[in-house]
Coordinates of C-alpha atoms (C1' of nucleotides) in Angstrom, one line a residue:
Chain A
X1 CA -24.8 2.4 -9.2
X2 CA -25.1 4.5 -12.3
X3 CA -22.1 5.3 -14.4
X4 CA -21.9 8.8 -16.1
X5 CA -23.5 8.8 -19.5
X6 CA -20.3 10.4 -20.9
X7 CA -18.3 7.3 -19.9
X8 CA -16.9 5.7 -23.0
X9 CA -15.6 2.2 -23.3
X10 CA -12.2 2.3 -25.0
X11 CA -11.4 -1.4 -24.7
X12 CA -12.5 -4.4 -22.7
X13 CA -11.0 -3.1 -19.5
X14 CA -10.5 0.6 -20.3
X15 CA -13.1 3.4 -19.8
X16 CA -12.7 7.1 -20.5
X17 CA -14.3 10.4 -19.4
X18 CA -13.5 13.1 -22.0
X19 CA -12.2 16.6 -21.1
X20 CA -15.6 18.0 -21.9
X21 CA -17.1 16.1 -18.9
X22 CA -16.0 18.7 -16.4
X23 CA -14.8 22.3 -16.8
X24 CA -11.1 22.7 -16.3
X25 CA -10.0 19.2 -17.1
X26 CA -6.5 19.3 -18.7
X27 CA -6.5 15.6 -19.7
X28 CA -9.2 12.9 -20.0
X29 CA -9.8 10.5 -17.2
X30 CA -9.2 6.8 -17.6
X31 CA -10.5 4.0 -15.5
X32 CA -9.3 0.4 -15.7
X33 CA -12.1 -1.9 -14.9
X34 CA -14.2 -4.8 -16.1
X35 CA -17.9 -4.0 -16.8
X36 CA -18.8 -5.5 -13.5
X37 CA -16.2 -3.5 -11.6
X38 CA -17.1 -0.2 -13.3
X39 CA -20.7 -0.7 -12.4
X40 CA -19.8 -1.3 -8.8
X41 CA -17.8 2.0 -8.6
X42 CA -19.4 4.7 -6.5
X43 CA -20.3 8.0 -8.3
X44 CA -17.6 9.7 -6.2
X45 CA -14.9 7.9 -8.1
X46 CA -15.9 9.4 -11.4
X47 CA -16.1 12.9 -9.9
X48 CA -12.8 12.6 -8.1
X49 CA -10.8 11.2 -11.0
X50 CA -12.1 14.1 -13.1
X51 CA -11.2 16.6 -10.4
X52 CA -7.6 15.2 -10.5
X53 CA -7.6 15.8 -14.2
X54 CA -7.8 19.6 -13.5
X55 CA -4.5 19.7 -11.5
X56 CA -1.7 21.8 -13.1
X57 CA 0.9 19.8 -15.0
X58 CA -1.0 16.5 -15.2
X59 CA 0.3 14.3 -18.0
X60 CA -1.6 12.0 -20.4
X61 CA -4.6 11.0 -18.2
X62 CA -5.9 11.0 -14.6
X63 CA -6.2 7.3 -13.8
X64 CA -8.2 5.0 -11.6
X65 CA -7.2 1.4 -11.0
X66 CA -9.8 -1.5 -10.9
X67 CA -9.8 -1.5 -7.1
X68 CA -10.6 2.2 -7.1
X69 CA -13.0 3.7 -4.6
X70 CA -13.9 7.1 -3.1
X71 CA -11.0 8.7 -1.0
X72 CA -9.8 12.0 0.3
X73 CA -9.7 14.3 -2.7
X74 CA -8.2 11.7 -5.0
X75 CA -9.7 8.2 -5.4
X76 CA -8.0 5.3 -3.6
X77 CA -6.6 3.4 -6.6
X78 CA -5.5 6.7 -8.1
X79 CA -2.5 7.6 -10.3
X80 CA -1.5 11.0 -11.5
X81 CA 1.8 11.9 -13.1
X82 CA 2.8 15.6 -13.1
X83 CA 5.4 17.6 -15.1
X84 CA 7.7 18.6 -12.2
X85 CA 8.5 21.9 -14.0
X86 CA 4.9 23.2 -14.3
X87 CA 3.0 20.8 -12.1
X88 CA 2.0 20.4 -8.5
X89 CA 2.5 18.0 -5.6
X90 CA -0.7 17.1 -3.7
X91 CA -0.8 15.2 -0.3
X92 CA -4.3 14.0 -1.3
X93 CA -2.7 12.2 -4.2
X94 CA -0.5 10.3 -1.9
X95 CA -2.8 9.6 1.1
X96 CA -2.7 10.0 4.8
X97 CA -0.9 6.7 5.4
X98 CA 2.2 7.6 3.5
X99 CA 4.0 4.5 2.2
X100 CA 1.4 2.1 3.5
X101 CA 2.7 -1.0 1.7
X102 CA 3.0 -4.7 1.4
X103 CA 5.8 -7.1 2.1
X104 CA 6.0 -10.8 1.1
X105 CA 8.4 -13.2 2.9
X106 CA 9.2 -16.8 2.0
X107 CA 9.6 -19.9 4.2
X108 CA 10.6 -23.4 3.1
X109 CA 7.8 -24.9 5.4
X110 CA 4.8 -26.7 4.0
X111 CA 1.3 -26.2 5.2
X112 CA 1.4 -29.7 6.5
X113 CA 4.3 -28.7 8.8
X114 CA 2.8 -25.5 9.9
X115 CA -0.9 -26.5 10.6
X116 CA -0.2 -28.5 13.7
X117 CA 1.4 -25.4 15.3
X118 CA -0.7 -22.7 13.6
X119 CA -2.6 -21.5 16.7
X120 CA 0.6 -21.2 18.7
X121 CA 2.3 -19.5 15.8
X122 CA -0.4 -16.9 15.3
X123 CA -0.8 -16.4 19.0
X124 CA 3.0 -15.7 19.3
X125 CA 2.9 -13.3 16.3
X126 CA -0.1 -11.5 18.0
X127 CA 1.8 -11.3 21.3
X128 CA 5.0 -10.1 19.7
X129 CA 3.8 -7.6 17.1
X130 CA 1.9 -4.6 18.6
X131 CA -1.4 -4.0 16.9
X132 CA -4.3 -1.6 17.1
X133 CA -4.8 2.2 17.3
X134 CA -2.3 4.0 19.5
X135 CA -0.1 1.0 20.1
X136 CA 3.6 1.5 21.0
X137 CA 6.4 0.0 19.2
X138 CA 9.0 -2.5 20.4
X139 CA 12.0 -0.4 19.2
X140 CA 12.6 2.2 21.9
X141 CA 14.0 5.4 20.4
X142 CA 14.8 8.9 21.5
X143 CA 13.3 11.6 19.2
X144 CA 16.7 12.4 17.6
X145 CA 17.2 8.7 16.8
X146 CA 13.7 8.6 15.3
X147 CA 14.7 11.5 13.0
X148 CA 17.6 9.3 11.8
X149 CA 15.2 6.5 11.1
X150 CA 13.1 9.0 9.0
X151 CA 16.1 10.0 7.0
X152 CA 17.6 6.6 6.5
X153 CA 14.7 4.1 6.4
X154 CA 15.9 0.5 6.1
X155 CA 19.5 1.6 6.1
X156 CA 19.0 2.5 9.7
X157 CA 17.7 -1.0 10.3
X158 CA 20.8 -2.5 8.6
X159 CA 23.1 -0.6 10.9
X160 CA 21.1 -1.7 14.0
X161 CA 21.0 -5.4 13.0
X162 CA 17.3 -5.5 12.1
X163 CA 18.0 -6.1 8.4
X164 CA 20.2 -8.0 5.9
X165 CA 21.7 -6.5 2.8
X166 CA 19.4 -8.8 0.8
X167 CA 16.3 -7.3 2.6
X168 CA 17.4 -3.8 1.4
X169 CA 17.9 -5.1 -2.2
X170 CA 14.4 -6.6 -2.2
X171 CA 12.8 -3.3 -1.1
X172 CA 11.8 -0.5 -3.5
X173 CA 14.6 2.1 -3.5
X174 CA 16.6 -0.1 -1.1
X175 CA 14.2 0.9 1.6
X176 CA 15.3 4.6 1.6
X177 CA 14.0 7.5 -0.5
X178 CA 17.0 9.9 -0.8
X179 CA 16.5 13.5 0.0
X180 CA 14.5 13.0 3.2
X181 CA 15.4 15.9 5.6
X182 CA 13.9 15.5 9.1
X183 CA 14.0 19.3 9.6
X184 CA 11.0 19.4 7.2
X185 CA 9.0 17.4 9.7
X186 CA 7.1 19.1 12.6
X187 CA 7.8 18.4 16.2
X188 CA 4.3 17.1 16.6
X189 CA 4.8 14.5 13.9
X190 CA 8.0 13.3 15.6
X191 CA 6.2 13.2 18.9
X192 CA 3.5 11.0 17.5
X193 CA 5.9 8.8 15.6
X194 CA 9.0 8.2 17.7
X195 CA 7.4 5.4 19.8
X196 CA 5.6 3.7 16.8
X197 CA 8.5 2.0 15.1
X198 CA 7.6 -1.7 15.2
X199 CA 3.8 -1.4 15.2
X200 CA 1.3 -2.9 12.8
X201 CA -1.6 -0.4 13.3
X202 CA -5.3 -0.9 12.7
X203 CA -7.8 -0.7 9.9
X204 CA -6.8 -2.9 6.9
X205 CA -3.3 -3.5 8.3
X206 CA -2.5 -7.1 9.1
X207 CA 0.0 -9.9 9.0
X208 CA -1.1 -13.1 7.3
X209 CA 0.2 -16.6 7.0
X210 CA -0.6 -17.9 3.5
X211 CA -0.2 -21.1 1.5
X212 CA 0.8 -21.4 -2.2
X213 CA -1.3 -24.4 -3.4
X214 CA 0.1 -26.0 -6.6
X215 CA -3.2 -25.5 -8.4
X216 CA -3.1 -21.8 -7.7
X217 CA 0.2 -21.2 -9.6
X218 CA -0.7 -19.4 -12.8
X219 CA 2.9 -18.7 -14.1
X220 CA 5.2 -21.5 -13.2
X221 CA 8.4 -19.8 -14.4
X222 CA 7.9 -16.6 -12.5
X223 CA 6.6 -18.5 -9.4
X224 CA 9.9 -20.3 -9.4
X225 CA 11.9 -17.1 -9.9
X226 CA 10.0 -15.5 -7.0
X227 CA 10.8 -18.5 -4.7
X228 CA 7.3 -20.0 -4.4
X229 CA 8.1 -23.5 -5.6
X230 CA 10.5 -24.7 -2.8
X231 CA 7.9 -27.2 -1.5
X232 CA 4.3 -28.0 -2.4
X233 CA 1.8 -26.0 -0.3
X234 CA 4.6 -23.6 0.6
X235 CA 3.9 -21.2 3.5
X236 CA 4.6 -17.5 3.0
X237 CA 4.0 -14.4 5.1
X238 CA 2.4 -11.3 3.8
X239 CA 2.0 -8.1 5.8
X240 CA 0.6 -4.7 5.3
X241 CA 1.3 -1.5 7.3
X242 CA 2.6 2.0 7.0
X243 CA 3.9 5.1 8.6
X244 CA 1.3 5.2 11.4
X245 CA 0.5 8.5 13.2
X246 CA 3.8 9.9 11.9
X247 CA 2.8 9.9 8.2
X248 CA -0.7 11.0 9.2
X249 CA 0.7 14.1 10.9
X250 CA 3.0 14.9 8.0
X251 CA 0.0 14.8 5.7
X252 CA -2.2 16.9 8.0
X253 CA 0.6 19.5 8.6
X254 CA 1.2 20.1 4.9
X255 CA -2.5 20.0 3.8
X256 CA -3.0 22.9 6.1
X257 CA 0.1 24.7 4.9
X258 CA -0.9 24.2 1.2
X259 CA -4.4 25.5 1.8
X260 CA -2.9 28.7 3.1
X261 CA -0.6 29.4 0.1
X262 CA -2.2 27.6 -2.8
X263 CA -4.5 30.4 -4.0
X264 CA -3.2 33.4 -2.2
X265 CA 0.5 32.9 -3.1
X266 CA 0.4 30.7 -6.2
X267 CA -3.0 31.6 -7.7
X268 CA -4.1 27.9 -8.0
X269 CA -7.9 27.5 -7.9
X270 CA -9.1 24.0 -7.1
X271 CA -12.7 22.8 -7.1
X272 CA -12.2 20.7 -4.0
X273 CA -10.3 21.7 -0.9
X274 CA -9.2 18.1 -0.5
X275 CA -7.1 18.5 -3.6
X276 CA -4.8 21.0 -1.8
X277 CA -1.5 21.3 -3.6
X278 CA 1.5 23.5 -4.2
X279 CA 3.8 23.9 -7.2
X280 CA 6.4 21.1 -7.0
X281 CA 9.3 23.5 -7.2
X282 CA 7.9 26.0 -4.6
X283 CA 9.5 26.0 -1.2
X284 CA 6.3 24.5 0.3
X285 CA 6.2 21.8 -2.3
X286 CA 9.8 20.8 -1.8
X287 CA 9.5 20.9 1.9
X288 CA 6.5 18.5 1.7
X289 CA 8.3 16.3 -0.8
X290 CA 11.1 15.9 1.8
X291 CA 8.8 15.4 4.8
X292 CA 6.8 12.8 2.7
X293 CA 10.1 10.9 2.1
X294 CA 10.7 10.9 5.9
X295 CA 7.3 9.2 6.3
X296 CA 8.1 6.8 3.4
X297 CA 11.4 5.9 5.1
X298 CA 9.7 5.4 8.5
X299 CA 7.3 3.0 6.9
X300 CA 10.0 1.0 5.2
X301 CA 11.8 0.8 8.6
X302 CA 8.6 -0.1 10.3
X303 CA 8.0 -3.1 8.0
X304 CA 11.7 -4.0 8.3
X305 CA 11.7 -4.2 12.1
X306 CA 8.4 -6.1 12.0
X307 CA 10.0 -8.6 9.6
X308 CA 12.9 -9.0 12.1
X309 CA 10.4 -9.9 14.8
X310 CA 8.4 -12.3 12.5
X311 CA 11.7 -14.1 11.9
X312 CA 12.3 -14.4 15.6
X313 CA 8.8 -15.8 16.2
X314 CA 9.1 -18.4 13.4
X315 CA 12.6 -19.3 14.7
X316 CA 11.2 -19.9 18.2
X317 CA 8.2 -21.9 17.1
X318 CA 10.0 -24.1 14.6
X319 CA 13.4 -24.3 16.4
X320 CA 15.3 -23.4 13.3
X321 CA 17.2 -20.2 12.3
X322 CA 15.6 -17.8 9.9
X323 CA 18.3 -18.9 7.4
X324 CA 17.4 -22.5 7.8
X325 CA 13.8 -21.6 7.3
X326 CA 14.7 -19.7 4.1
X327 CA 12.9 -16.6 5.3
X328 CA 13.9 -14.4 2.4
X329 CA 11.9 -11.4 1.2
X330 CA 10.2 -11.7 -2.2
X331 CA 9.7 -7.9 -2.3
X332 CA 8.3 -4.8 -0.6
X333 CA 6.0 -2.5 -2.5
X334 CA 4.8 0.9 -1.5
X335 CA 1.1 2.0 -2.1
X336 CA 1.0 5.7 -1.1
X337 CA 3.9 7.7 -2.5
X338 CA 5.0 10.4 -5.0
X339 CA 8.2 9.6 -6.9
X340 CA 10.3 11.2 -9.6
X341 CA 10.6 8.6 -12.4
X342 CA 11.5 8.7 -16.0
X343 CA 8.7 7.8 -18.5
X344 CA 8.2 8.1 -22.2
X345 CA 5.6 10.8 -23.1
X346 CA 4.9 11.5 -26.8
X347 CA 8.0 9.6 -27.8
X348 CA 10.3 11.5 -25.5
X349 CA 11.8 10.3 -22.1
X350 CA 10.7 12.8 -19.5
X351 CA 11.1 13.0 -15.7
X352 CA 7.6 12.9 -14.0
X353 CA 6.4 13.3 -10.5
X354 CA 4.2 10.1 -10.2
X355 CA 1.5 10.2 -7.5
X356 CA 0.3 6.7 -6.6
X357 CA -2.4 6.5 -4.0
X358 CA -3.6 3.0 -3.3
X359 CA -1.8 1.8 -6.4
X360 CA 1.4 -0.1 -6.9
X361 CA 4.4 0.5 -9.1
X362 CA 4.7 -2.4 -11.5
X363 CA 7.9 -2.2 -13.5
X364 CA 8.3 -4.7 -16.2
X365 CA 11.2 -6.9 -17.4
X366 CA 14.4 -5.0 -18.0
X367 CA 13.3 -1.9 -16.1
X368 CA 15.8 0.2 -14.3
X369 CA 15.5 0.2 -10.5
X370 CA 14.3 -3.4 -9.9
X371 CA 16.5 -6.1 -8.4
X372 CA 18.8 -7.9 -11.0
X373 CA 17.2 -11.3 -10.1
X374 CA 13.9 -10.0 -11.4
X375 CA 15.3 -8.5 -14.7
X376 CA 13.7 -11.2 -16.8
X377 CA 10.4 -11.5 -14.9
X378 CA 9.5 -7.9 -14.0
X379 CA 9.2 -6.8 -10.4
X380 CA 7.0 -8.8 -8.0
X381 CA 3.7 -7.0 -7.3
X382 CA 2.0 -8.0 -4.1
X383 CA -1.8 -7.5 -4.0
X384 CA -3.6 -8.2 -0.8
X385 CA -7.2 -9.2 -0.9
X386 CA -9.4 -9.3 2.1
X387 CA -8.4 -11.5 5.0
X388 CA -11.2 -14.0 4.0
X389 CA -10.7 -14.3 0.3
X390 CA -7.0 -14.5 -0.5
X391 CA -4.3 -12.5 -2.1
X392 CA -2.1 -12.5 -5.2
X393 CA 1.5 -12.3 -6.3
X394 CA 1.8 -10.8 -9.8
X395 CA 4.6 -9.4 -11.9
X396 CA 5.0 -6.0 -13.7
X397 CA 4.7 -6.0 -17.5
X398 CA 6.3 -4.0 -20.3
X399 CA 2.7 -3.4 -21.6
X400 CA 2.0 -1.2 -18.5
X401 CA 3.9 1.8 -20.1
X402 CA 0.7 3.8 -20.8
X403 CA -0.2 3.8 -17.1
X404 CA 3.3 4.7 -16.1
X405 CA 3.8 1.1 -15.0
X406 CA 1.2 1.1 -12.3
X407 CA -1.3 -1.5 -11.1
X408 CA -3.9 -2.1 -8.4
X409 CA -3.0 -2.5 -4.7
X410 CA -5.9 -4.5 -3.2
X411 CA -9.5 -5.6 -3.4
X412 CA -10.9 -2.1 -2.9
X413 CA -13.9 -1.5 -0.6
X414 CA -17.4 -1.9 -1.8
X415 CA -18.9 -0.5 1.4
X416 CA -17.8 2.0 4.0
X417 CA -16.4 0.9 7.3
X418 CA -19.5 2.2 8.9
X419 CA -21.8 0.2 6.7
X420 CA -19.6 -2.9 7.2
X421 CA -19.9 -2.6 11.0
X422 CA -23.7 -2.4 10.7
X423 CA -23.8 -5.5 8.5
X424 CA -21.2 -7.8 10.2
X425 CA -20.2 -8.9 13.6
X426 CA -16.5 -9.4 14.4
X427 CA -16.9 -12.2 16.9
X428 CA -19.2 -14.2 14.5
X429 CA -16.8 -13.5 11.6
X430 CA -13.9 -14.8 13.6
X431 CA -15.8 -18.0 14.4
X432 CA -16.9 -18.5 10.8
X433 CA -13.4 -18.0 9.5
X434 CA -12.0 -20.5 11.9
X435 CA -14.6 -23.0 10.6
X436 CA -13.1 -22.4 7.1
X437 CA -9.5 -22.9 8.2
X438 CA -8.4 -19.3 8.9
X439 CA -7.3 -18.6 12.5
X440 CA -7.6 -14.8 13.2
X441 CA -6.5 -12.9 16.2
X442 CA -7.6 -9.3 16.7
X443 CA -7.9 -6.8 19.6
X444 CA -10.9 -5.1 18.0
X445 CA -14.0 -7.1 16.8
X446 CA -15.4 -3.8 15.5
X447 CA -12.2 -3.5 13.4
X448 CA -12.5 -7.1 12.2
X449 CA -16.1 -6.6 11.1
X450 CA -14.9 -3.6 8.9
X451 CA -12.6 -5.9 7.1
X452 CA -15.1 -8.6 6.3
X453 CA -14.6 -10.2 2.8
X454 CA -18.1 -9.1 1.8
X455 CA -17.1 -5.4 2.3
X456 CA -14.6 -5.8 -0.5
X457 CA -14.6 -6.3 -4.3
X458 CA -13.9 -9.6 -5.8
X459 CA -10.1 -9.9 -5.7
X460 CA -10.0 -12.5 -8.5
X461 CA -11.9 -10.0 -10.8
X462 CA -9.6 -7.1 -9.8
X463 CA -6.4 -9.0 -10.6
X464 CA -7.8 -10.5 -13.8
X465 CA -8.7 -7.0 -14.9
X466 CA -5.1 -5.8 -14.3
X467 CA -3.9 -8.7 -16.4
X468 CA -6.3 -8.1 -19.3
X469 CA -5.4 -4.4 -19.2
X470 CA -1.7 -5.4 -19.5
X471 CA -0.8 -3.7 -16.2
X472 CA 0.4 -6.8 -14.3
X473 CA 0.4 -10.6 -14.8
X474 CA -0.8 -13.1 -12.2
X475 CA 1.9 -15.4 -10.8
X476 CA 0.1 -17.2 -7.9
X477 CA -2.9 -16.9 -5.7
X478 CA -2.2 -17.1 -2.0
X479 CA -4.7 -18.6 0.4
X480 CA -4.8 -17.4 4.1
X481 CA -4.6 -19.8 7.1
X482 CA -3.8 -17.4 9.8
X483 CA -4.1 -13.6 10.4
X484 CA -3.3 -11.0 13.0
X485 CA -4.9 -7.6 12.7
X486 CA -5.4 -4.4 14.6
Chain B
dA1 C1' -5.5 5.4 7.5
dT2 C1' -5.5 8.2 12.3
dG3 C1' -3.7 9.7 20.2
dT4 C1' -10.8 8.0 14.5
dG5 C1' -15.1 13.9 14.8
dC6 C1' -15.6 21.4 13.9

DNA sequence: ATGTGC
C-alpha cells in the first residue's frame, strides 16, 4: 500500500493530513497508527477521513483509530465530533449496526475447571443463543412491547427480570440513551426488529469463552479492580453483537431521508453520497437522533437478554447459581453511536456531538459518567481481536483528551470478506483451531472463513499503539478457548 | 453489519 505523500508524521503513533490535502477540509485529519499499521491501511481510509473533515461543524480533527479500515462513507475506526449548533449528524458516521458493542462478564471458574466440560458448555451456548442471519430471538414480543424495549433499553430488561441493578450500572448510560422516541422509527424497522431480541447475528458477532493467564496481566492493579484476579487462569465471557436488522433499517431509512433534504432544503454539498447528513438541530436530524437512540437501546437490551441466557447455561453446566459463579459484568461498551458529551476545546468546555464508528469511548480516571468503582482506574475498554488471536481489556486514560477520549474497537480487517472467503476454508479453520485449543461452533463455514485471524490486523500491535498514543492502557490479554459465531 | 445485490 502507498500512503499519500502529504501524510506527515506528528509523533511515533500520530499521522496528519493537512487541510490543503483536499478541497473543502475544515480541519486536518489525524490517524493514530504505528508505521506498520499506517502502511497497511488501504488508500480508501485516507480519502474517507479527509472527506469527513469537510463536514459542517467538525471540531479539531477528523480521526481514524489504529484499527481503521474502509467503510460506508466514514472509515470504520472513525471519530468525528461536531458542534451541535452549526454541525451535522451523519448515519455514515455511526454505522449500519447501531450500537454494535462488546460486553465482558466474569466467572470465578478456572480454565482447569472449565476445560473438561468445554465442548458441552460451548454446545449448550450454541443451542441456546440464536446465531446467524435472519435468526429469531428467544424473547417473544408484540410490536408495541418492542417499541418499549427501544425506548427503555436495559431498563426494560430490569423490569422483566432479565437484568440486575448492577448490570445496568456496568453498562454505558445505564443501558438506556434518554430521548429515544419510538414514533421516530418506521413500521418497517419495527417489523424487522420485534422478533430479534435475544439474537447474536452474523459477521463478526460472536460469544467467546476466554482465559486470563497470569503472564498476560499487564496492569495488576487495574486487573484486580476489574475482577480478573479471582483465580489463576480465570475464565471470562466476551460477546459482541448489536441492533440486528432493526438498527440496519433505521440507518437505511434515514440515509434515504437525508439524501432528499440535504442539498435541496439545507444547501449542504457533500463529495460522497455516503456522507449523507442533516443539520443536527433540523427536524430530520433530531428525528434520526431519536431513532438512532431506539436502536442503541435495542442493542443494549439484546446484549442484556443474551447475558441472562449465558448465565442460565453456565448455571446448568456447572450446577451453581450465577451468583455462586460470580458472573458479574465488567462493562459494556458501544462501538457505533453518536452522543452529546462535554469536552474541552481551546480551553473551553463545550457540548459536542461525538460520532464514533467502530471506535470506543475511553473515559479516564475521575471522568463523569463512569461507574464509581472505576473512578480511580478509568473505564474498562473491551477490545475484541479475531477469534483466533485473542482480545484485550484496557482502561481509559486522562491523556486521551485530544481524541475526545476515544480508542480502537477491534483488530480491524486487512482484507475484504470476499477476499477472506477466497483464501480460507471454514471447515479447515475450525479443525485447525480445535488443534490449537479453541473449540468453535458456527452455522456458517463461509462466515467462519471471513473471520479468519489472518484477515485481521495484529491485535497486539493495535492495542500497543493505542497505549503509546495515550488513548488507552492495556490491563490484560484474554486468550480464547471456545467460541460460537453466526 | 444486513430478511447480504440496482
